[in-house]
């Protein structure tokens, strides 16, 4: 072992390992001692659980007890730098192998930290000696970019660490590259033991069937921006922020730079303190924006996915998912940015504008990671598509519309249930809309003094009518644009006609006396 690696007995960092972290290290070293030298082990631990602390202490102990070297791989420059700093804090002097690194002194180091693409170039150019690497650690191991380097380390023990042991590419499952998974502490356990904050989720039922799936298996930026850049969606986002997060430090995730820029202009026009960050920003601009975000109590930062990994800001109070994703990993990464504890912070807010909670379940749910690791396609195939998710939505009127119908005890009408009952009784499907019209008429009359009031209230039901027609059309499997347009128009005409013809009768049935002349 080189001279520079001496004196590793004591950690220089002030970080003390928790019992679950020490337990994880013991389990991993047990595998290292009992399995073959080229064993591939995967370790799962939630975001915020201290994966970097664990493997930094592992490197320290490994170099103390073995006469071989260590290589740590990351997939981003920021993670490379942060990992190097953490290792240094643990008393491990290390060499960062980036595009500018001079490797003439590589023999003086026993630990290297490298970004995957740079390392690939250096290895193909035969610029880095890896003949004595005994342990390879891969951070964020679910990214597939690392697997092309495995061929260089056929005599090394490989340890992959990740919060979500589910490959970013369903055609390249992690079980094909790792022999075994060790599951660490659960999110719920970390919350109960006050290592992470609890998420309070506000989810909005969103219509996402216009979104398209790209070759990577996730929603395309183009279709996402067409939806999320619309005035209606920007207004919904702003209203959600003002209702659940006004004055709180907020991080907004978007799918696309144009969406984030539109979010910035919308919030800025509303007089709110907001900045935008994407991967086109220079290092200086990025540092300035993140400094402002850290130091400003009510700051809002709108971004594209560049802050999902390697970004820790415990002062965040709210995460807004202003996007949908098909990636369980991305879902957990985004929400995890708000889970860091700080002082008296025991919970944080999540506003979901992408049906992600419906798609994957609550963040921190007790997922069976072993089954997901062994049978990833089985898990992914069970995730509901958008049409199925939306078919279970219960449409709720906006609060301002509800206020106009305050005298009615029940505003909701279950089209699907009424349809099932009618068809099972041998009735025509047309009776569903007839009963819906009567219920709409009833709530209009309940909140009116005369027929003119009722007709005015009927105009406020446009969105509710549209939602009922959409649901009815799915029930009867007819959803062409022209048919829906005709059906909505016909419904409104029949509702108005019913109110004009039956207002007095319905009013007397409700109140027990006729309306005043």
PDB file of N, CA, C and O in Angstrom, residues 42 132 248 481 490:
ATOM      1  N   UNK A  42     -25.513  -5.563  -4.449  1.00  0.00           N
ATOM      2  CA  UNK A  42     -26.288  -4.328  -4.533  1.00  0.00           C
ATOM      3  C   UNK A  42     -26.851  -4.010  -3.154  1.00  0.00           C
ATOM      4  O   UNK A  42     -27.396  -4.891  -2.482  1.00  0.00           O
ATOM      5  N   UNK A 132      -4.712  -3.274  -9.541  1.00  0.00           N
ATOM      6  CA  UNK A 132      -4.698  -3.563  -8.108  1.00  0.00           C
ATOM      7  C   UNK A 132      -5.978  -3.096  -7.410  1.00  0.00           C
ATOM      8  O   UNK A 132      -5.985  -2.896  -6.201  1.00  0.00           O
ATOM      9  N   UNK A 248     -43.614  29.349   1.824  1.00  0.00           N
ATOM     10  CA  UNK A 248     -42.681  28.281   2.175  1.00  0.00           C
ATOM     11  C   UNK A 248     -41.621  28.110   1.091  1.00  0.00           C
ATOM     12  O   UNK A 248     -41.871  28.388  -0.084  1.00  0.00           O
ATOM     13  N   UNK A 481     -64.600  12.753 -31.004  1.00  0.00           N
ATOM     14  CA  UNK A 481     -64.747  14.182 -30.705  1.00  0.00           C
ATOM     15  C   UNK A 481     -66.150  14.673 -31.061  1.00  0.00           C
ATOM     16  O   UNK A 481     -66.796  15.373 -30.270  1.00  0.00           O
ATOM     17  N   UNK A 490     -76.220  18.580 -26.291  1.00  0.00           N
ATOM     18  CA  UNK A 490     -77.576  18.055 -26.095  1.00  0.00           C
ATOM     19  C   UNK A 490     -77.930  18.018 -24.608  1.00  0.00           C
ATOM     20  O   UNK A 490     -79.067  18.337 -24.220  1.00  0.00           O
TER      21      UNK A 490
END
